[in-house]
């Protein structure tokens, strides 16, 4: 796993000393991603930078940037390809002379041999840049499910790209002007969805896409157009689905294979173990694959409502793992500046905190960590999928019946409304049935239309005209029911832009590689072909996966109530960070920005801190947004690029 960066120059070539200095500057802000080796290469028109975390072929032969056998194609690459040996045999048969045992060399020669078809052959995770000197083309590509990030910016003087936004911001011609439409989407979803970022000048390459930038003889180039090379398959017709017993067997075989492939490498390896069914299943398959005594790592909180270490301990004892735990008791104030710096744009998923701390602990012992990410997306584990299934049935009620239910939900006691998420259900019932994307957006929004109407300032109101419903609508159009549509929307938005971004940044902040067997694309495709009623059977979320894991995990793990990576931010706002929240969100700079009405912010803070309401998610989103503005917009450019003290 690594950090990559680079450029293509428009017009006159940069002097050698300047272009190398720019590339090394990019390496400097990405060094946490790859502390083992580093390098730059340039031919004048294009330049590539690399910070290396050595996993496969840790010898100097794996050094990057790397060229094809004939020196005409150069690559800087971040990721792991698990079927690289098979592709290497194909290339050797075609006459390519490979000089290393690295997957990098397979990709660069694969592009030389097959062009864009190489991306569909790769099984693994990747973000890469290729400079093809034969055709003067720069190629960027990102893996199918967005496990590895890649950003780009086009300016009058050139094209810049990198693993993190801060690498692009080392170039003075990349503007730091915020994108208010993207910030509205952030406040709605708690992350900025691709292709936008919080910076108007910077774009994300979407997952499962590649981009080709052709440089003309005069140094100019056109508008880059990302191309999708992979998509989820459609579900099979119910009558063609094999018996459930056969599906369980196939699922276990596919998961075993995905885990076994990810055991490759020459660096110490272990697993994150939360005590949930997904990470527990991965640990079980690692033990079955003969990975030796598995090293497992768990994190908990002193607040027992959020502590799950006792469940992780059950699995660790069953499989005899070398298990370590960490209780997060450190001051949240010390972590926040580092999170704001590493993520580079507003990011409001609070589970980034325990993920960051867990990665920091694990990196002292291992270099590669298996995770359980992806199980809920593959096998319909989120309660909101059950809600969508329930809603589809209520659609048969007349409109007056749905309206009556919504009124009853609004009249329920406050405790019931919070426990059963009745406000979200009300939003689902009120939304128009012929716009399923809008319904799902209403149910999952952190700042809904009512909150925006009251809380947004004029500039943000104008920028929010489009909303996020149009972003989600196409995924419902490609599905045959509400649950499948919600699932496809999550796989294309929430999974890459929230979950994968969270894990990549939190782990790579410490030079730790994360691997996700449940997101092996072969397994994902297999699961996508299954009808909803197979994955949610009898109203039980993740029913097929739970039954398939029965021989390997105890019932108390398989049938635990679904919980996310919970963080006690509700209590933090009333105690640990109360003063920080008031001072930051009502500061003169925040007021002057005018994005959020100060009276609205104060009302949220006062109600939450007094225990009269639960506004933790909105407050956290606003706090992370304001801290981002202070670090990346208000601060001088050079100071913002400096990593906060540990």
XYZ file of C-alpha atoms in Angstrom:
646
model
C 0.000 0.000 0.000
C 1.378 3.350 -0.953
C 0.912 7.022 -1.721
C 0.994 8.198 -5.333
C 1.089 11.564 -7.058
C 2.139 13.288 -10.216
C 1.437 15.746 -13.001
C 1.196 16.400 -16.714
C 2.361 19.837 -17.832
C 0.386 21.995 -20.250
C 2.378 24.225 -22.585
C 6.065 24.802 -21.873
C 7.931 22.124 -19.939
C 8.929 22.780 -16.349
C 12.664 22.981 -15.624
C 13.994 19.698 -14.256
C 14.833 21.111 -10.824
C 11.328 22.570 -10.401
C 9.440 19.474 -11.504
C 11.504 17.214 -9.229
C 11.003 19.604 -6.323
C 7.243 19.526 -6.923
C 7.199 15.725 -7.017
C 9.228 15.423 -3.826
C 6.856 17.884 -2.176
C 3.996 15.531 -3.034
C 5.946 12.607 -1.593
C 6.561 14.562 1.619
C 2.842 14.963 2.415
C 2.125 11.313 1.480
C 5.024 9.697 3.329
C 2.762 8.325 6.091
C 1.176 6.091 3.442
C 4.497 4.607 2.382
C 7.345 4.882 4.878
C 9.560 2.120 3.392
C 10.780 3.643 0.109
C 10.144 6.592 -2.176
C 10.934 7.767 -5.665
C 10.128 10.208 -8.456
C 10.415 10.057 -12.243
C 9.797 12.593 -14.990
C 10.376 12.950 -18.711
C 9.543 16.652 -18.679
C 5.979 16.425 -19.949
C 4.787 14.108 -17.163
C 6.023 13.267 -13.686
C 5.223 10.471 -11.231
C 5.825 10.326 -7.457
C 5.664 7.373 -5.083
C 5.864 6.655 -1.337
C 6.079 2.887 -0.810
C 4.766 0.532 1.848
C 6.485 -2.745 0.974
C 4.243 -5.829 1.128
C 4.856 -7.953 -2.007
C 8.443 -8.236 -3.274
C 9.969 -5.998 -0.627
C 13.288 -5.995 -2.495
C 14.597 -2.989 -4.481
C 13.119 -4.666 -7.590
C 9.701 -3.424 -6.440
C 10.800 0.238 -6.396
C 8.438 2.755 -7.978
C 7.838 4.590 -10.241
C 8.408 1.544 -12.459
C 8.587 1.117 -16.224
C 7.340 -1.545 -18.604
C 9.869 -3.994 -20.032
C 10.673 -1.695 -22.960
C 10.628 1.537 -20.935
C 7.742 3.110 -22.863
C 5.126 2.989 -20.074
C 5.672 4.201 -16.502
C 3.493 3.604 -13.447
C 2.955 4.779 -9.879
C 0.537 2.480 -8.109
C -1.201 2.007 -4.751
C -2.857 -1.306 -3.926
C -2.601 -5.082 -4.005
C -3.463 -7.410 -6.892
C -4.052 -10.944 -5.675
C -4.068 -12.716 -9.046
C -0.868 -11.090 -10.279
C 0.959 -14.426 -10.641
C -1.621 -15.682 -13.159
C -1.355 -12.488 -15.218
C 2.442 -12.667 -15.010
C 2.364 -16.125 -16.639
C 0.224 -14.740 -19.474
C 2.625 -11.850 -20.024
C 5.650 -14.134 -20.003
C 3.980 -16.300 -22.643
C 3.554 -13.149 -24.758
C 7.290 -12.459 -24.539
C 7.441 -9.894 -21.736
C 10.519 -10.153 -19.526
C 9.537 -9.485 -15.919
C 12.306 -8.380 -13.592
C 10.539 -8.670 -10.221
C 7.910 -10.591 -8.249
C 5.775 -7.478 -7.843
C 2.187 -6.902 -8.901
C 3.219 -3.425 -10.069
C 5.228 -4.819 -12.954
C 2.280 -6.982 -14.004
C -0.001 -3.916 -14.263
C 2.396 -1.718 -16.227
C 3.192 -4.482 -18.737
C -0.471 -5.478 -18.788
C -1.364 -1.966 -19.955
C 1.389 -2.238 -22.575
C -0.140 -5.502 -23.820
C -3.898 -4.978 -23.474
C -4.591 -1.294 -22.793
C -7.717 -0.585 -20.669
C -8.712 -4.273 -20.712
C -6.097 -4.850 -18.004
C -8.338 -3.242 -15.360
C -11.076 -5.873 -15.706
C -8.442 -8.603 -15.259
C -7.235 -7.291 -11.893
C -8.549 -8.918 -8.720
C -7.816 -6.702 -5.782
C -7.661 -3.023 -4.863
C -5.858 -0.270 -6.687
C -5.461 3.378 -7.539
C -2.847 3.985 -10.212
C -1.435 6.363 -12.766
C 0.230 5.286 -16.028
C 2.135 7.540 -18.381
C 2.249 5.975 -21.854
C 5.075 7.674 -23.709
C 4.083 5.993 -26.984
C 0.792 7.883 -27.190
C 1.512 10.717 -24.725
C -1.435 9.662 -22.582
C -1.895 9.758 -18.822
C -4.199 7.043 -17.475
C -5.746 7.068 -13.990
C -7.714 4.085 -12.685
C -9.461 3.053 -9.491
C -10.633 -0.372 -8.287
C -14.198 -1.599 -8.643
C -15.396 -0.828 -5.105
C -13.323 2.249 -4.327
C -11.009 0.752 -1.719
C -8.163 3.033 -2.830
C -8.710 6.785 -3.374
C -7.556 8.950 -6.261
C -8.004 12.717 -6.745
C -7.240 15.020 -9.660
C -7.304 18.683 -10.636
C -6.934 20.397 -13.981
C -5.456 23.886 -14.045
C -4.333 26.256 -16.796
C -0.751 25.094 -16.375
C -1.314 21.370 -16.027
C -3.013 18.312 -14.590
C -2.317 17.094 -11.010
C -3.299 13.881 -9.265
C -2.652 12.095 -5.984
C -3.810 9.606 -3.342
C -4.898 12.442 -1.069
C -6.140 15.962 -1.726
C -3.243 17.482 0.173
C -0.807 16.151 -2.449
C -2.581 18.271 -5.078
C -2.586 21.296 -2.790
C 1.220 21.325 -2.784
C 0.821 22.913 -6.237
C 0.107 26.640 -5.865
C -2.124 26.689 -8.969
C -4.710 24.343 -7.379
C -7.351 26.619 -5.869
C -8.617 26.111 -2.305
C -11.994 27.693 -2.974
C -14.697 25.589 -1.256
C -17.488 23.974 -3.247
C -20.712 24.876 -1.413
C -22.808 22.375 -3.385
C -20.432 19.630 -2.250
C -20.650 20.906 1.332
C -24.436 20.663 1.153
C -24.061 17.026 0.071
C -21.640 16.477 2.916
C -24.132 17.808 5.458
C -26.784 15.556 3.958
C -24.740 12.349 3.797
C -21.800 12.971 6.240
C -19.335 12.611 3.334
C -18.789 14.220 -0.075
C -19.798 11.806 -2.859
C -17.697 11.399 -6.001
C -16.879 12.960 -8.363
C -16.910 16.106 -6.227
C -14.787 17.118 -3.257
C -15.136 19.998 -0.826
C -12.676 21.933 -3.029
C -14.219 23.337 -6.210
C -11.014 22.688 -8.178
C -10.487 19.059 -7.092
C -12.306 15.940 -8.277
C -12.413 12.308 -7.148
C -12.131 9.587 -9.721
C -15.217 7.432 -9.040
C -14.789 3.764 -8.160
C -14.739 1.322 -11.120
C -13.597 4.053 -13.520
C -10.512 4.921 -15.492
C -9.648 8.264 -17.037
C -7.472 8.966 -20.084
C -5.813 12.332 -20.627
C -4.189 12.732 -24.043
C -1.487 15.404 -24.341
C -1.221 17.103 -27.742
C 2.004 18.061 -29.481
C 1.580 21.615 -28.169
C 1.224 20.352 -24.613
C -2.497 21.034 -24.421
C -5.135 18.467 -23.528
C -8.905 18.192 -23.509
C -11.437 17.676 -20.739
C -10.883 14.354 -18.950
C -13.839 11.970 -19.205
C -13.962 9.074 -16.713
C -15.026 5.728 -18.221
C -16.807 3.018 -16.202
C -15.275 -0.436 -16.739
C -17.344 -2.489 -14.242
C -20.808 -2.547 -12.731
C -22.848 -4.753 -10.435
C -24.695 -7.591 -12.174
C -28.482 -7.761 -11.961
C -30.171 -10.307 -9.660
C -31.163 -13.663 -11.114
C -34.808 -14.590 -11.469
C -36.030 -16.338 -8.313
C -36.857 -19.581 -10.124
C -33.225 -19.943 -11.262
C -31.730 -19.579 -7.774
C -30.155 -22.786 -6.381
C -31.376 -24.258 -3.063
C -30.363 -22.376 0.074
C -28.129 -25.234 1.252
C -26.126 -24.985 -1.979
C -25.902 -21.188 -1.630
C -24.495 -21.537 1.892
C -21.832 -23.905 0.584
C -20.936 -21.565 -2.299
C -20.760 -18.574 0.047
C -18.306 -20.296 2.383
C -16.156 -21.436 -0.547
C -16.023 -17.932 -2.017
C -15.195 -16.340 1.338
C -12.488 -18.928 2.037
C -10.954 -18.202 -1.369
C -11.115 -14.432 -0.838
C -9.387 -14.748 2.535
C -6.756 -17.165 1.225
C -5.869 -14.824 -1.651
C -5.374 -11.989 0.824
C -2.888 -13.908 2.935
C -0.235 -13.223 0.267
C 2.677 -10.970 1.180
C 5.960 -10.764 3.021
C 4.863 -8.499 5.888
C 3.278 -9.335 9.289
C -0.481 -9.848 8.992
C -3.447 -9.826 11.392
C -7.117 -8.843 11.608
C -9.441 -6.247 13.100
C -11.975 -8.092 15.267
C -15.035 -6.128 16.392
C -17.094 -9.075 17.631
C -19.633 -8.560 14.850
C -20.425 -11.380 12.462
C -18.426 -9.980 9.523
C -15.016 -9.548 11.139
C -15.594 -12.748 13.125
C -16.259 -14.679 9.908
C -13.048 -13.351 8.381
C -11.045 -14.437 11.440
C -12.693 -17.878 11.283
C -11.719 -18.275 7.634
C -8.151 -17.099 8.356
C -7.839 -19.794 11.019
C -9.267 -22.418 8.634
C -6.832 -21.355 5.920
C -3.888 -22.274 8.144
C -2.631 -18.735 8.672
C -0.962 -19.789 11.919
C -1.975 -18.129 15.162
C -3.930 -15.119 13.949
C -3.173 -11.753 15.543
C -6.435 -9.939 16.295
C -7.087 -6.396 17.500
C -10.187 -4.882 19.085
C -11.109 -1.490 20.409
C -13.658 -0.478 23.014
C -14.871 2.411 25.141
C -15.163 2.932 28.868
C -18.846 3.654 28.185
C -20.266 0.102 28.157
C -23.091 1.093 25.810
C -20.487 1.313 23.051
C -18.049 -1.376 24.150
C -18.111 -4.657 22.203
C -14.813 -6.145 23.280
C -16.536 -8.961 25.182
C -17.942 -10.304 21.910
C -14.575 -10.055 20.177
C -13.097 -12.002 23.086
C -15.510 -14.892 22.459
C -14.283 -15.308 18.878
C -10.638 -14.804 19.862
C -10.945 -17.597 22.431
C -12.746 -19.925 20.022
C -9.957 -19.640 17.440
C -7.049 -19.183 19.843
C -5.924 -15.882 18.379
C -3.175 -13.665 19.735
C -5.665 -11.031 20.862
C -5.084 -7.432 21.971
C -7.548 -4.781 23.068
C -7.467 -1.028 23.478
C -9.984 1.086 25.369
C -10.302 4.586 23.954
C -9.902 6.935 26.873
C -7.658 9.496 25.246
C -8.704 13.096 24.916
C -10.788 13.527 21.746
C -9.370 17.044 21.398
C -5.969 15.550 20.638
C -7.301 13.339 17.834
C -9.503 15.814 15.974
C -6.774 17.967 14.341
C -5.060 14.842 13.023
C -8.301 13.525 11.568
C -9.039 16.853 9.869
C -5.536 16.871 8.371
C -5.531 13.261 7.201
C -9.012 13.281 5.641
C -8.383 16.556 3.828
C -12.077 17.348 3.375
C -15.046 17.343 5.765
C -15.807 13.811 6.969
C -18.442 13.273 9.650
C -18.432 9.532 10.275
C -17.438 9.487 13.980
C -16.250 5.875 13.729
C -13.151 7.329 12.073
C -11.901 7.947 15.634
C -11.862 4.324 16.853
C -10.699 3.144 13.411
C -7.766 5.561 13.584
C -6.891 4.429 17.129
C -7.274 0.746 16.234
C -4.958 1.139 13.246
C -2.408 2.948 15.380
C -2.395 0.075 17.891
C -2.284 -2.679 15.259
C 0.581 -1.065 13.325
C 2.909 -1.670 16.260
C 2.561 -5.409 15.566
C 1.509 -5.930 11.940
C 1.684 -4.258 8.524
C -1.459 -5.795 6.977
C -4.897 -6.014 8.654
C -7.913 -7.980 7.421
C -11.251 -6.252 8.000
C -14.913 -7.292 7.919
C -16.016 -4.381 5.742
C -18.603 -5.145 3.080
C -20.744 -7.821 4.721
C -23.712 -5.506 5.257
C -23.606 -4.280 1.664
C -23.210 -7.756 0.137
C -25.801 -9.527 2.270
C -28.258 -6.775 3.318
C -27.300 -6.304 6.938
C -28.482 -2.747 7.623
C -31.812 -2.231 9.420
C -32.695 0.355 6.784
C -32.997 -2.449 4.219
C -35.626 -4.096 6.385
C -37.366 -0.714 6.603
C -37.389 -0.419 2.814
C -38.859 -3.918 2.557
C -41.550 -2.922 5.041
C -42.203 0.301 3.129
C -42.692 -1.582 -0.141
C -45.532 -3.461 1.516
C -47.067 -0.267 2.916
C -47.118 1.198 -0.599
C -50.174 -0.954 -1.202
C -52.046 1.066 1.422
C -54.060 4.074 0.238
C -52.379 7.446 0.709
C -54.663 8.299 3.638
C -53.505 5.156 5.452
C -49.825 6.051 5.016
C -50.531 9.589 6.219
C -52.258 8.196 9.317
C -49.262 6.039 10.140
C -46.952 9.030 9.785
C -49.111 11.013 12.236
C -49.035 8.126 14.712
C -45.242 7.925 14.494
C -44.896 11.656 15.122
C -47.126 11.372 18.196
C -45.096 8.533 19.729
C -43.028 9.193 22.895
C -39.562 10.670 22.349
C -37.817 7.482 23.509
C -39.729 5.345 21.019
C -39.052 7.811 18.224
C -35.306 7.571 18.836
C -35.188 3.802 19.406
C -37.204 2.844 16.332
C -36.002 5.775 14.171
C -39.588 6.901 13.640
C -38.672 10.315 12.135
C -36.894 8.491 9.295
C -39.899 6.215 8.825
C -42.154 9.280 8.688
C -39.924 10.740 5.985
C -40.205 7.507 4.011
C -43.993 7.499 4.284
C -44.291 11.155 3.203
C -41.930 10.874 0.217
C -43.468 10.217 -3.227
C -43.498 6.483 -4.122
C -42.569 7.219 -7.751
C -39.251 8.793 -6.640
C -37.539 6.022 -4.639
C -34.208 7.847 -4.631
C -35.856 10.820 -2.957
C -37.481 8.520 -0.405
C -34.190 6.900 0.485
C -32.423 10.245 0.670
C -35.125 11.505 3.035
C -34.638 8.494 5.308
C -30.834 8.610 5.407
C -30.239 12.371 5.446
C -28.471 13.880 8.454
C -29.675 17.363 7.519
C -33.115 16.948 5.947
C -35.064 19.575 4.035
C -36.624 21.005 7.203
C -33.257 21.370 8.943
C -31.743 23.050 5.892
C -34.645 25.467 5.618
C -34.125 26.601 9.208
C -30.364 26.266 9.559
C -28.781 27.146 6.211
C -27.533 30.611 5.407
C -28.378 32.231 2.065
C -25.271 31.071 0.173
C -25.657 27.461 1.252
C -29.392 27.531 0.480
C -28.634 28.585 -3.093
C -25.987 25.884 -3.476
C -28.344 23.222 -2.115
C -30.943 23.594 -4.842
C -30.155 20.184 -6.387
C -29.952 18.026 -3.256
C -28.812 14.402 -3.329
C -31.984 12.674 -4.555
C -30.872 12.871 -8.185
C -27.594 11.228 -7.212
C -29.405 8.161 -5.848
C -32.262 7.857 -8.350
C -30.339 5.958 -11.109
C -29.496 3.111 -8.722
C -33.180 2.505 -8.007
C -33.959 2.585 -11.733
C -31.498 -0.298 -12.218
C -33.116 -2.413 -9.475
C -36.305 -4.449 -9.352
C -37.375 -3.543 -5.803
C -36.843 -0.876 -3.139
C -34.391 -2.949 -1.107
C -32.209 -3.769 -4.111
C -32.269 -0.103 -5.143
C -31.192 1.055 -1.687
C -28.457 -1.581 -1.673
C -27.139 -0.540 -5.103
C -27.177 3.104 -4.005
C -25.136 2.246 -0.910
C -22.600 0.177 -2.868
C -22.040 3.039 -5.304
C -22.030 5.908 -2.786
C -21.887 5.107 0.934
C -19.493 2.161 0.580
C -16.692 3.836 -1.439
C -17.067 7.401 -0.204
C -17.711 6.762 3.494
C -16.657 3.277 4.611
C -13.721 2.760 2.245
C -12.518 6.350 2.636
C -12.704 6.031 6.416
C -10.702 2.793 6.513
C -8.131 3.834 3.909
C -7.299 7.160 5.534
C -7.366 5.857 9.120
C -5.107 2.891 8.353
C -2.740 4.609 5.928
C -2.244 7.433 8.429
C -0.129 4.838 10.258
C 1.292 3.008 7.238
C -1.040 0.026 7.760
C -2.630 -1.820 4.838
C -6.280 -2.902 5.185
C -7.661 -5.820 3.166
C -11.380 -6.585 2.863
C -12.154 -10.189 1.827
C -15.922 -9.590 1.896
C -15.386 -7.003 -0.840
C -13.615 -9.378 -3.194
C -15.392 -8.496 -6.436
C -16.056 -12.156 -7.301
C -17.913 -12.577 -3.993
C -19.682 -9.219 -4.433
C -20.896 -10.195 -7.914
C -22.133 -13.560 -6.641
C -24.072 -11.890 -3.820
C -25.499 -9.205 -6.142
C -27.137 -11.894 -8.284
C -29.167 -13.196 -5.332
C -32.744 -11.935 -4.960
C -33.670 -9.861 -1.922
C -35.835 -12.592 -0.404
C -32.811 -14.900 -0.178
C -30.659 -12.358 1.710
C -33.483 -11.096 3.941
C -35.528 -14.188 4.760
C -38.460 -13.961 7.134
C -37.574 -10.342 7.876
C -34.108 -11.345 9.188
C -31.349 -9.159 7.774
C -28.294 -10.976 6.428
C -30.180 -14.268 6.827
C -28.152 -16.250 4.270
C -24.817 -15.098 5.663
C -25.834 -15.841 9.255
C -26.956 -19.361 8.388
C -23.812 -20.023 6.320
C -21.654 -19.078 9.317
C -23.527 -21.377 11.732
C -20.794 -24.080 11.708
C -18.079 -21.503 12.453
C -19.501 -18.930 14.870
C -21.649 -19.217 18.024
C -25.266 -18.081 17.939
C -24.600 -15.096 20.219
C -22.261 -13.687 17.542
C -24.433 -14.582 14.545
C -27.659 -13.180 15.948
C -26.488 -10.114 17.815
C -28.495 -6.979 17.251
C -26.885 -4.989 14.455
C -24.625 -2.224 15.780
C -22.290 0.040 13.896
C -18.856 1.063 15.111
C -20.511 3.199 17.805
C -18.851 6.224 19.351
C -20.164 8.057 22.456
C -20.230 11.480 20.827
C -23.585 12.197 22.473
C -21.820 12.149 25.857
C -18.726 13.894 24.492
C -20.798 16.905 23.439
C -22.206 17.133 26.951
C -18.796 16.773 28.622
C -15.414 16.286 26.922
C -15.864 18.549 23.898
C -18.694 20.783 25.068
C -16.471 23.837 25.406
C -14.737 23.120 22.095
C -18.097 22.783 20.328
C -19.478 26.084 21.614
C -16.231 27.969 21.001
C -15.736 26.555 17.499
C -19.260 26.556 16.121
C -20.102 30.011 17.472
C -16.685 31.553 16.799
C -16.380 34.852 14.918
C -14.967 33.029 11.871
C -17.915 30.598 11.778
C -20.395 33.472 12.121
C -18.653 35.464 9.420
C -18.779 32.507 7.045
C -22.562 32.730 7.162
C -23.139 29.167 6.016
C -25.148 28.100 9.071
C -27.416 30.385 11.112
C -25.781 31.015 14.531
C -29.160 30.909 16.311
C -29.814 27.461 14.841
C -26.391 26.182 15.949
C -26.865 27.526 19.472
C -30.291 25.887 19.694
C -28.812 22.520 18.677
C -26.028 22.855 21.244
C -28.299 24.040 24.071
C -30.909 21.336 23.508
C -28.341 18.562 23.212
C -26.187 19.601 26.161
C -29.289 19.953 28.353
C -30.420 16.461 27.370
C -33.649 17.722 25.803
C -32.829 16.302 22.357
C -30.230 14.204 20.563
C -28.449 16.297 17.921
C -25.112 14.474 18.068
C -24.914 13.648 14.346
C -25.706 17.164 13.139
C -23.380 18.730 15.692
C -20.552 16.383 14.756
C -20.996 17.193 11.070
C -20.959 20.931 11.793
C -17.920 20.639 14.067
C -15.877 18.677 11.518
C -16.899 21.147 8.802
C -15.801 24.186 10.784
C -12.512 22.549 11.801
C -11.897 21.776 8.120
C -12.541 25.394 7.160
C -10.136 26.602 9.828
C -7.347 24.227 8.764
C -7.690 24.108 4.974
C -9.404 27.362 3.960
C -8.568 29.951 6.630
C -4.969 28.936 7.396
C -2.077 29.943 5.092
C -1.392 27.287 2.466
C 2.003 26.229 3.768
C 0.805 25.924 7.357
C -2.186 23.787 6.374
C 0.109 21.234 4.732
C 2.065 20.705 7.951
C 1.008 17.562 9.792
C -0.385 18.299 13.303
C 1.820 17.145 16.157
C 1.154 13.626 17.444
